[in-house]
């Protein structure tokens, strides 16, 4: 299967170089697109990406002019250009480990799961950034919404699961609202290995800015209750109450 990797970016050209290099160094031969979606940076991001384009025709540079500016709108912009059978979204301050994509695709080829994710290593202490139970296993919709897997992971999803759906753009970091819709279509698979370096030392990370956008952060919870409240009540009432 072919793979499209989306790298959303904004004013972090130095970090972006590392992210791009980590995708270019993957051993999987069917990476057909590396889509850098720029949320209208004011630094030299465009120049940096165009230099990479001279070396590799798979690199696509697009500016986000269609969606509201912000992390989710910029990711949506990238999704609009993705043509691969599988899609992965890599933040511009993170790094894929060698063989990351081939490891995940091999799970699909061997087991048939269309949502495959694995753990990450924290950049500060090289420990897993997501909950781990010491084994690879199937992951159900209940597992996901009830919080069995919490933390930072990285994975690929089949484009068929996405359809025309996109991330909500009026939230701040409300990615789970879309991921959970995909899991309602069938189980995924967790690979108990690290495939990404998760940067926890970046002061401009999206996860550090929730307090600056309280209304948008609030909407994450509202939408989760709107869309998944009844399922939470039924499957994990304590989680619903929380």
PDB file of C-alpha atoms in Angstrom:
ATOM      1  CA  UNK A   1       0.000   0.000   0.000  1.00  0.00           C
ATOM      2  CA  UNK A   2       1.031   3.567  -0.679  1.00  0.00           C
ATOM      3  CA  UNK A   3       1.581   6.039   2.157  1.00  0.00           C
ATOM      4  CA  UNK A   4       1.140   9.809   2.451  1.00  0.00           C
ATOM      5  CA  UNK A   5       2.836  11.599   5.344  1.00  0.00           C
ATOM      6  CA  UNK A   6       1.468  15.001   6.349  1.00  0.00           C
ATOM      7  CA  UNK A   7       3.712  17.426   8.240  1.00  0.00           C
ATOM      8  CA  UNK A   8       1.780  20.454   9.561  1.00  0.00           C
ATOM      9  CA  UNK A   9       4.089  23.352  10.305  1.00  0.00           C
ATOM     10  CA  UNK A  10       4.176  26.956  11.460  1.00  0.00           C
ATOM     11  CA  UNK A  11       7.286  29.096  11.992  1.00  0.00           C
ATOM     12  CA  UNK A  12       9.583  26.223  12.991  1.00  0.00           C
ATOM     13  CA  UNK A  13      11.787  25.759   9.942  1.00  0.00           C
ATOM     14  CA  UNK A  14      14.777  24.390  11.879  1.00  0.00           C
ATOM     15  CA  UNK A  15      12.688  21.708  13.544  1.00  0.00           C
ATOM     16  CA  UNK A  16      10.854  21.036  10.310  1.00  0.00           C
ATOM     17  CA  UNK A  17      14.130  20.009   8.639  1.00  0.00           C
ATOM     18  CA  UNK A  18      14.557  17.176  11.157  1.00  0.00           C
ATOM     19  CA  UNK A  19      11.007  15.970  10.622  1.00  0.00           C
ATOM     20  CA  UNK A  20      11.393  15.923   6.836  1.00  0.00           C
ATOM     21  CA  UNK A  21      14.759  14.162   7.043  1.00  0.00           C
ATOM     22  CA  UNK A  22      13.265  11.476   9.285  1.00  0.00           C
ATOM     23  CA  UNK A  23      10.629  10.694   6.649  1.00  0.00           C
ATOM     24  CA  UNK A  24      13.120  10.752   3.786  1.00  0.00           C
ATOM     25  CA  UNK A  25      15.275   8.227   5.629  1.00  0.00           C
ATOM     26  CA  UNK A  26      12.485   5.651   5.988  1.00  0.00           C
ATOM     27  CA  UNK A  27      13.111   2.300   4.304  1.00  0.00           C
ATOM     28  CA  UNK A  28       9.533   1.859   3.098  1.00  0.00           C
ATOM     29  CA  UNK A  29       9.525   2.311  -0.676  1.00  0.00           C
ATOM     30  CA  UNK A  30       5.871   3.254  -1.204  1.00  0.00           C
ATOM     31  CA  UNK A  31       5.868   6.655   0.495  1.00  0.00           C
ATOM     32  CA  UNK A  32       4.348   8.574  -2.390  1.00  0.00           C
ATOM     33  CA  UNK A  33       3.806  11.972  -0.745  1.00  0.00           C
ATOM     34  CA  UNK A  34       5.394  14.074   1.978  1.00  0.00           C
ATOM     35  CA  UNK A  35       2.898  16.897   2.335  1.00  0.00           C
ATOM     36  CA  UNK A  36       4.161  19.958   4.213  1.00  0.00           C
ATOM     37  CA  UNK A  37       1.127  22.061   5.046  1.00  0.00           C
ATOM     38  CA  UNK A  38       2.127  25.533   6.175  1.00  0.00           C
ATOM     39  CA  UNK A  39      -0.184  27.574   8.411  1.00  0.00           C
ATOM     40  CA  UNK A  40       1.137  30.769   6.775  1.00  0.00           C
ATOM     41  CA  UNK A  41       4.566  30.943   8.388  1.00  0.00           C
ATOM     42  CA  UNK A  42       6.469  34.223   8.434  1.00  0.00           C
ATOM     43  CA  UNK A  43       9.944  32.664   8.699  1.00  0.00           C
ATOM     44  CA  UNK A  44      11.880  30.884   5.925  1.00  0.00           C
ATOM     45  CA  UNK A  45       9.709  27.744   5.965  1.00  0.00           C
ATOM     46  CA  UNK A  46       8.723  28.028   2.311  1.00  0.00           C
ATOM     47  CA  UNK A  47      12.325  28.473   1.207  1.00  0.00           C
ATOM     48  CA  UNK A  48      13.451  25.493   3.267  1.00  0.00           C
ATOM     49  CA  UNK A  49      10.786  23.199   1.815  1.00  0.00           C
ATOM     50  CA  UNK A  50      11.470  24.306  -1.760  1.00  0.00           C
ATOM     51  CA  UNK A  51      15.121  23.349  -1.326  1.00  0.00           C
ATOM     52  CA  UNK A  52      14.001  19.861  -0.330  1.00  0.00           C
ATOM     53  CA  UNK A  53      11.658  19.725  -3.310  1.00  0.00           C
ATOM     54  CA  UNK A  54      14.670  20.080  -5.617  1.00  0.00           C
ATOM     55  CA  UNK A  55      16.025  16.833  -4.146  1.00  0.00           C
ATOM     56  CA  UNK A  56      12.833  14.803  -3.881  1.00  0.00           C
ATOM     57  CA  UNK A  57       9.719  15.130  -6.044  1.00  0.00           C
ATOM     58  CA  UNK A  58       7.501  13.467  -3.413  1.00  0.00           C
ATOM     59  CA  UNK A  59       7.618  16.597  -1.272  1.00  0.00           C
ATOM     60  CA  UNK A  60       4.552  18.809  -1.681  1.00  0.00           C
ATOM     61  CA  UNK A  61       4.299  22.295  -0.196  1.00  0.00           C
ATOM     62  CA  UNK A  62       0.837  23.760   0.408  1.00  0.00           C
ATOM     63  CA  UNK A  63      -0.353  26.741   2.410  1.00  0.00           C
ATOM     64  CA  UNK A  64      -3.474  26.606   4.538  1.00  0.00           C
ATOM     65  CA  UNK A  65      -5.825  29.137   2.962  1.00  0.00           C
ATOM     66  CA  UNK A  66      -8.997  27.045   3.173  1.00  0.00           C
ATOM     67  CA  UNK A  67      -9.421  26.322   6.886  1.00  0.00           C
ATOM     68  CA  UNK A  68      -9.237  28.488  10.025  1.00  0.00           C
ATOM     69  CA  UNK A  69      -5.650  28.839  11.166  1.00  0.00           C
ATOM     70  CA  UNK A  70      -4.599  26.528  13.961  1.00  0.00           C
ATOM     71  CA  UNK A  71      -3.398  22.935  14.452  1.00  0.00           C
ATOM     72  CA  UNK A  72      -6.562  21.150  13.349  1.00  0.00           C
ATOM     73  CA  UNK A  73      -7.341  23.407  10.406  1.00  0.00           C
ATOM     74  CA  UNK A  74      -3.795  23.022   9.117  1.00  0.00           C
ATOM     75  CA  UNK A  75      -4.003  19.234   9.381  1.00  0.00           C
ATOM     76  CA  UNK A  76      -7.271  19.282   7.473  1.00  0.00           C
ATOM     77  CA  UNK A  77      -5.534  21.193   4.720  1.00  0.00           C
ATOM     78  CA  UNK A  78      -2.966  18.431   4.433  1.00  0.00           C
ATOM     79  CA  UNK A  79      -5.628  15.722   4.443  1.00  0.00           C
ATOM     80  CA  UNK A  80      -7.239  17.316   1.389  1.00  0.00           C
ATOM     81  CA  UNK A  81      -4.086  16.534  -0.629  1.00  0.00           C
ATOM     82  CA  UNK A  82      -3.392  13.018   0.656  1.00  0.00           C
ATOM     83  CA  UNK A  83      -3.683  10.297  -1.991  1.00  0.00           C
ATOM     84  CA  UNK A  84      -1.968   7.357  -0.289  1.00  0.00           C
ATOM     85  CA  UNK A  85      -3.772   4.221   0.844  1.00  0.00           C
ATOM     86  CA  UNK A  86      -2.511   5.018   4.348  1.00  0.00           C
ATOM     87  CA  UNK A  87      -2.004   8.415   5.959  1.00  0.00           C
ATOM     88  CA  UNK A  88       0.221   9.492   8.834  1.00  0.00           C
ATOM     89  CA  UNK A  89       0.455  12.940  10.442  1.00  0.00           C
ATOM     90  CA  UNK A  90       3.857  13.914  11.845  1.00  0.00           C
ATOM     91  CA  UNK A  91       4.183  17.105  13.897  1.00  0.00           C
ATOM     92  CA  UNK A  92       6.981  19.329  12.682  1.00  0.00           C
ATOM     93  CA  UNK A  93       8.902  19.095  15.978  1.00  0.00           C
ATOM     94  CA  UNK A  94       8.916  15.276  16.100  1.00  0.00           C
ATOM     95  CA  UNK A  95      11.099  12.653  14.418  1.00  0.00           C
ATOM     96  CA  UNK A  96      10.210   9.265  12.989  1.00  0.00           C
ATOM     97  CA  UNK A  97      12.529   6.466  14.010  1.00  0.00           C
ATOM     98  CA  UNK A  98      14.071   4.297  11.274  1.00  0.00           C
ATOM     99  CA  UNK A  99      11.716   1.624   9.882  1.00  0.00           C
ATOM    100  CA  UNK A 100       8.711   3.270  11.581  1.00  0.00           C
ATOM    101  CA  UNK A 101       6.441   3.124   8.554  1.00  0.00           C
ATOM    102  CA  UNK A 102       7.474  -0.354   7.405  1.00  0.00           C
ATOM    103  CA  UNK A 103       6.812  -1.722  10.896  1.00  0.00           C
ATOM    104  CA  UNK A 104       3.273  -0.346  10.908  1.00  0.00           C
ATOM    105  CA  UNK A 105       2.497  -1.392   7.345  1.00  0.00           C
ATOM    106  CA  UNK A 106       3.714  -4.915   8.111  1.00  0.00           C
ATOM    107  CA  UNK A 107       1.065  -5.163  10.839  1.00  0.00           C
ATOM    108  CA  UNK A 108      -1.581  -4.302   8.261  1.00  0.00           C
ATOM    109  CA  UNK A 109      -0.188  -6.807   5.766  1.00  0.00           C
ATOM    110  CA  UNK A 110      -0.033  -9.580   8.365  1.00  0.00           C
ATOM    111  CA  UNK A 111      -3.211  -8.881  10.333  1.00  0.00           C
ATOM    112  CA  UNK A 112      -5.403  -6.634   8.190  1.00  0.00           C
ATOM    113  CA  UNK A 113      -6.021  -3.796  10.679  1.00  0.00           C
ATOM    114  CA  UNK A 114      -6.664  -0.423   9.037  1.00  0.00           C
ATOM    115  CA  UNK A 115      -5.709   1.564  12.145  1.00  0.00           C
ATOM    116  CA  UNK A 116      -2.234   0.731  13.425  1.00  0.00           C
ATOM    117  CA  UNK A 117      -0.335   2.698  16.038  1.00  0.00           C
ATOM    118  CA  UNK A 118       2.764   2.275  18.178  1.00  0.00           C
ATOM    119  CA  UNK A 119       4.432   3.995  21.075  1.00  0.00           C
ATOM    120  CA  UNK A 120       6.864   6.921  21.088  1.00  0.00           C
ATOM    121  CA  UNK A 121       9.957   7.801  23.062  1.00  0.00           C
ATOM    122  CA  UNK A 122       9.993  11.033  25.057  1.00  0.00           C
ATOM    123  CA  UNK A 123      12.778  13.334  23.911  1.00  0.00           C
ATOM    124  CA  UNK A 124      13.947  14.021  27.480  1.00  0.00           C
ATOM    125  CA  UNK A 125      14.275  10.549  29.009  1.00  0.00           C
ATOM    126  CA  UNK A 126      13.664   8.107  26.124  1.00  0.00           C
ATOM    127  CA  UNK A 127      10.831   6.418  27.995  1.00  0.00           C
ATOM    128  CA  UNK A 128       7.505   5.474  26.385  1.00  0.00           C
ATOM    129  CA  UNK A 129       5.205   8.483  26.101  1.00  0.00           C
ATOM    130  CA  UNK A 130       2.017   6.409  25.990  1.00  0.00           C
ATOM    131  CA  UNK A 131       0.513   3.816  28.286  1.00  0.00           C
ATOM    132  CA  UNK A 132       1.932   0.389  27.593  1.00  0.00           C
ATOM    133  CA  UNK A 133       0.986  -3.056  28.830  1.00  0.00           C
ATOM    134  CA  UNK A 134       4.082  -4.859  27.620  1.00  0.00           C
ATOM    135  CA  UNK A 135       2.527  -6.453  24.573  1.00  0.00           C
ATOM    136  CA  UNK A 136       1.131  -5.791  21.120  1.00  0.00           C
ATOM    137  CA  UNK A 137      -2.622  -6.300  20.876  1.00  0.00           C
ATOM    138  CA  UNK A 138      -5.922  -5.520  19.178  1.00  0.00           C
ATOM    139  CA  UNK A 139      -7.488  -2.257  20.344  1.00  0.00           C
ATOM    140  CA  UNK A 140     -11.257  -1.865  20.449  1.00  0.00           C
ATOM    141  CA  UNK A 141     -13.456   1.203  20.329  1.00  0.00           C
ATOM    142  CA  UNK A 142     -14.165   0.638  24.036  1.00  0.00           C
ATOM    143  CA  UNK A 143     -10.436   0.560  24.807  1.00  0.00           C
ATOM    144  CA  UNK A 144      -9.979   3.908  23.078  1.00  0.00           C
ATOM    145  CA  UNK A 145     -12.879   5.901  24.502  1.00  0.00           C
ATOM    146  CA  UNK A 146     -12.520   4.452  27.991  1.00  0.00           C
ATOM    147  CA  UNK A 147      -8.899   5.564  28.271  1.00  0.00           C
ATOM    148  CA  UNK A 148      -6.959   2.307  28.161  1.00  0.00           C
ATOM    149  CA  UNK A 149      -4.524   3.975  25.781  1.00  0.00           C
ATOM    150  CA  UNK A 150      -3.641   7.484  26.885  1.00  0.00           C
ATOM    151  CA  UNK A 151      -0.568   9.518  26.075  1.00  0.00           C
ATOM    152  CA  UNK A 152       1.366  10.106  22.893  1.00  0.00           C
ATOM    153  CA  UNK A 153       1.471   7.505  20.142  1.00  0.00           C
ATOM    154  CA  UNK A 154       2.014   7.571  16.401  1.00  0.00           C
ATOM    155  CA  UNK A 155       0.310   5.585  13.702  1.00  0.00           C
ATOM    156  CA  UNK A 156      -1.167   5.194  10.251  1.00  0.00           C
ATOM    157  CA  UNK A 157      -4.800   4.960   9.224  1.00  0.00           C
ATOM    158  CA  UNK A 158      -6.380   3.791   5.996  1.00  0.00           C
ATOM    159  CA  UNK A 159      -7.844   6.559   3.864  1.00  0.00           C
ATOM    160  CA  UNK A 160     -11.104   4.583   3.526  1.00  0.00           C
ATOM    161  CA  UNK A 161     -11.767   5.172   7.235  1.00  0.00           C
ATOM    162  CA  UNK A 162     -11.417   8.918   6.802  1.00  0.00           C
ATOM    163  CA  UNK A 163     -13.836   9.419   3.934  1.00  0.00           C
ATOM    164  CA  UNK A 164     -14.803  13.084   3.860  1.00  0.00           C
ATOM    165  CA  UNK A 165     -14.440  13.581   7.625  1.00  0.00           C
ATOM    166  CA  UNK A 166     -12.079  16.199   9.016  1.00  0.00           C
ATOM    167  CA  UNK A 167     -10.888  17.493  12.391  1.00  0.00           C
ATOM    168  CA  UNK A 168     -13.128  20.081  14.083  1.00  0.00           C
ATOM    169  CA  UNK A 169     -11.539  23.475  13.526  1.00  0.00           C
ATOM    170  CA  UNK A 170     -13.098  25.396  16.409  1.00  0.00           C
ATOM    171  CA  UNK A 171     -11.324  23.311  19.069  1.00  0.00           C
ATOM    172  CA  UNK A 172      -7.713  23.392  20.227  1.00  0.00           C
ATOM    173  CA  UNK A 173      -6.154  20.004  19.687  1.00  0.00           C
ATOM    174  CA  UNK A 174      -9.444  18.081  19.457  1.00  0.00           C
ATOM    175  CA  UNK A 175      -8.014  15.264  17.324  1.00  0.00           C
ATOM    176  CA  UNK A 176      -9.636  12.505  19.383  1.00  0.00           C
ATOM    177  CA  UNK A 177     -13.059  13.483  18.079  1.00  0.00           C
ATOM    178  CA  UNK A 178     -12.055  12.250  14.608  1.00  0.00           C
ATOM    179  CA  UNK A 179      -9.931   9.288  15.736  1.00  0.00           C
ATOM    180  CA  UNK A 180     -12.820   7.874  17.765  1.00  0.00           C
ATOM    181  CA  UNK A 181     -15.108   7.986  14.732  1.00  0.00           C
ATOM    182  CA  UNK A 182     -12.647   5.745  12.915  1.00  0.00           C
ATOM    183  CA  UNK A 183     -12.532   3.246  15.762  1.00  0.00           C
ATOM    184  CA  UNK A 184     -16.304   2.948  15.685  1.00  0.00           C
ATOM    185  CA  UNK A 185     -15.851   1.343  12.258  1.00  0.00           C
ATOM    186  CA  UNK A 186     -13.711  -1.476  13.629  1.00  0.00           C
ATOM    187  CA  UNK A 187     -10.777  -2.319  15.899  1.00  0.00           C
ATOM    188  CA  UNK A 188      -7.202  -1.178  15.422  1.00  0.00           C
ATOM    189  CA  UNK A 189      -3.897  -2.622  16.546  1.00  0.00           C
ATOM    190  CA  UNK A 190      -1.242  -1.436  18.997  1.00  0.00           C
ATOM    191  CA  UNK A 191       2.390  -2.333  18.277  1.00  0.00           C
ATOM    192  CA  UNK A 192       4.429  -2.346  21.472  1.00  0.00           C
ATOM    193  CA  UNK A 193       7.458  -0.644  19.948  1.00  0.00           C
ATOM    194  CA  UNK A 194       8.615   2.947  19.596  1.00  0.00           C
ATOM    195  CA  UNK A 195       8.342   4.528  16.154  1.00  0.00           C
ATOM    196  CA  UNK A 196       8.713   8.248  16.912  1.00  0.00           C
ATOM    197  CA  UNK A 197      10.660  10.653  19.120  1.00  0.00           C
ATOM    198  CA  UNK A 198       8.049  12.827  20.830  1.00  0.00           C
ATOM    199  CA  UNK A 199       9.435  16.293  21.544  1.00  0.00           C
ATOM    200  CA  UNK A 200       8.467  17.331  25.072  1.00  0.00           C
ATOM    201  CA  UNK A 201      11.059  20.116  25.275  1.00  0.00           C
ATOM    202  CA  UNK A 202       9.572  22.499  22.741  1.00  0.00           C
ATOM    203  CA  UNK A 203       8.084  25.565  24.517  1.00  0.00           C
ATOM    204  CA  UNK A 204       5.861  26.272  21.489  1.00  0.00           C
ATOM    205  CA  UNK A 205       4.223  22.832  21.386  1.00  0.00           C
ATOM    206  CA  UNK A 206       0.471  22.736  20.802  1.00  0.00           C
ATOM    207  CA  UNK A 207      -0.062  20.836  24.050  1.00  0.00           C
ATOM    208  CA  UNK A 208       1.452  23.691  26.086  1.00  0.00           C
ATOM    209  CA  UNK A 209      -1.006  26.302  24.784  1.00  0.00           C
ATOM    210  CA  UNK A 210      -4.339  25.005  26.097  1.00  0.00           C
ATOM    211  CA  UNK A 211      -4.446  27.713  28.758  1.00  0.00           C
ATOM    212  CA  UNK A 212      -4.225  30.376  26.038  1.00  0.00           C
ATOM    213  CA  UNK A 213      -7.347  29.082  24.317  1.00  0.00           C
ATOM    214  CA  UNK A 214      -9.749  28.079  27.114  1.00  0.00           C
ATOM    215  CA  UNK A 215     -12.903  28.404  25.016  1.00  0.00           C
ATOM    216  CA  UNK A 216     -11.470  26.141  22.309  1.00  0.00           C
ATOM    217  CA  UNK A 217     -10.151  23.654  24.856  1.00  0.00           C
ATOM    218  CA  UNK A 218     -13.600  23.552  26.464  1.00  0.00           C
ATOM    219  CA  UNK A 219     -15.149  22.603  23.135  1.00  0.00           C
ATOM    220  CA  UNK A 220     -13.022  19.427  23.046  1.00  0.00           C
ATOM    221  CA  UNK A 221     -14.984  18.139  26.031  1.00  0.00           C
ATOM    222  CA  UNK A 222     -18.315  19.416  24.808  1.00  0.00           C
ATOM    223  CA  UNK A 223     -17.992  17.678  21.450  1.00  0.00           C
ATOM    224  CA  UNK A 224     -16.830  14.438  23.052  1.00  0.00           C
ATOM    225  CA  UNK A 225     -19.967  14.462  25.199  1.00  0.00           C
ATOM    226  CA  UNK A 226     -22.154  15.429  22.238  1.00  0.00           C
ATOM    227  CA  UNK A 227     -20.815  12.680  19.987  1.00  0.00           C
ATOM    228  CA  UNK A 228     -19.803   9.949  22.420  1.00  0.00           C
ATOM    229  CA  UNK A 229     -21.621  10.684  25.674  1.00  0.00           C
ATOM    230  CA  UNK A 230     -24.119   7.831  25.368  1.00  0.00           C
ATOM    231  CA  UNK A 231     -21.352   5.357  24.522  1.00  0.00           C
ATOM    232  CA  UNK A 232     -19.320   6.547  27.505  1.00  0.00           C
ATOM    233  CA  UNK A 233     -22.311   6.132  29.813  1.00  0.00           C
ATOM    234  CA  UNK A 234     -22.812   2.589  28.592  1.00  0.00           C
ATOM    235  CA  UNK A 235     -19.209   1.387  28.299  1.00  0.00           C
ATOM    236  CA  UNK A 236     -17.396   3.284  31.063  1.00  0.00           C
ATOM    237  CA  UNK A 237     -19.668   5.453  33.234  1.00  0.00           C
ATOM    238  CA  UNK A 238     -16.804   6.538  35.495  1.00  0.00           C
ATOM    239  CA  UNK A 239     -15.055   7.979  32.480  1.00  0.00           C
ATOM    240  CA  UNK A 240     -18.243   9.783  31.478  1.00  0.00           C
ATOM    241  CA  UNK A 241     -18.510  11.328  34.952  1.00  0.00           C
ATOM    242  CA  UNK A 242     -14.869  12.398  34.847  1.00  0.00           C
TER     243      UNK A 242
END
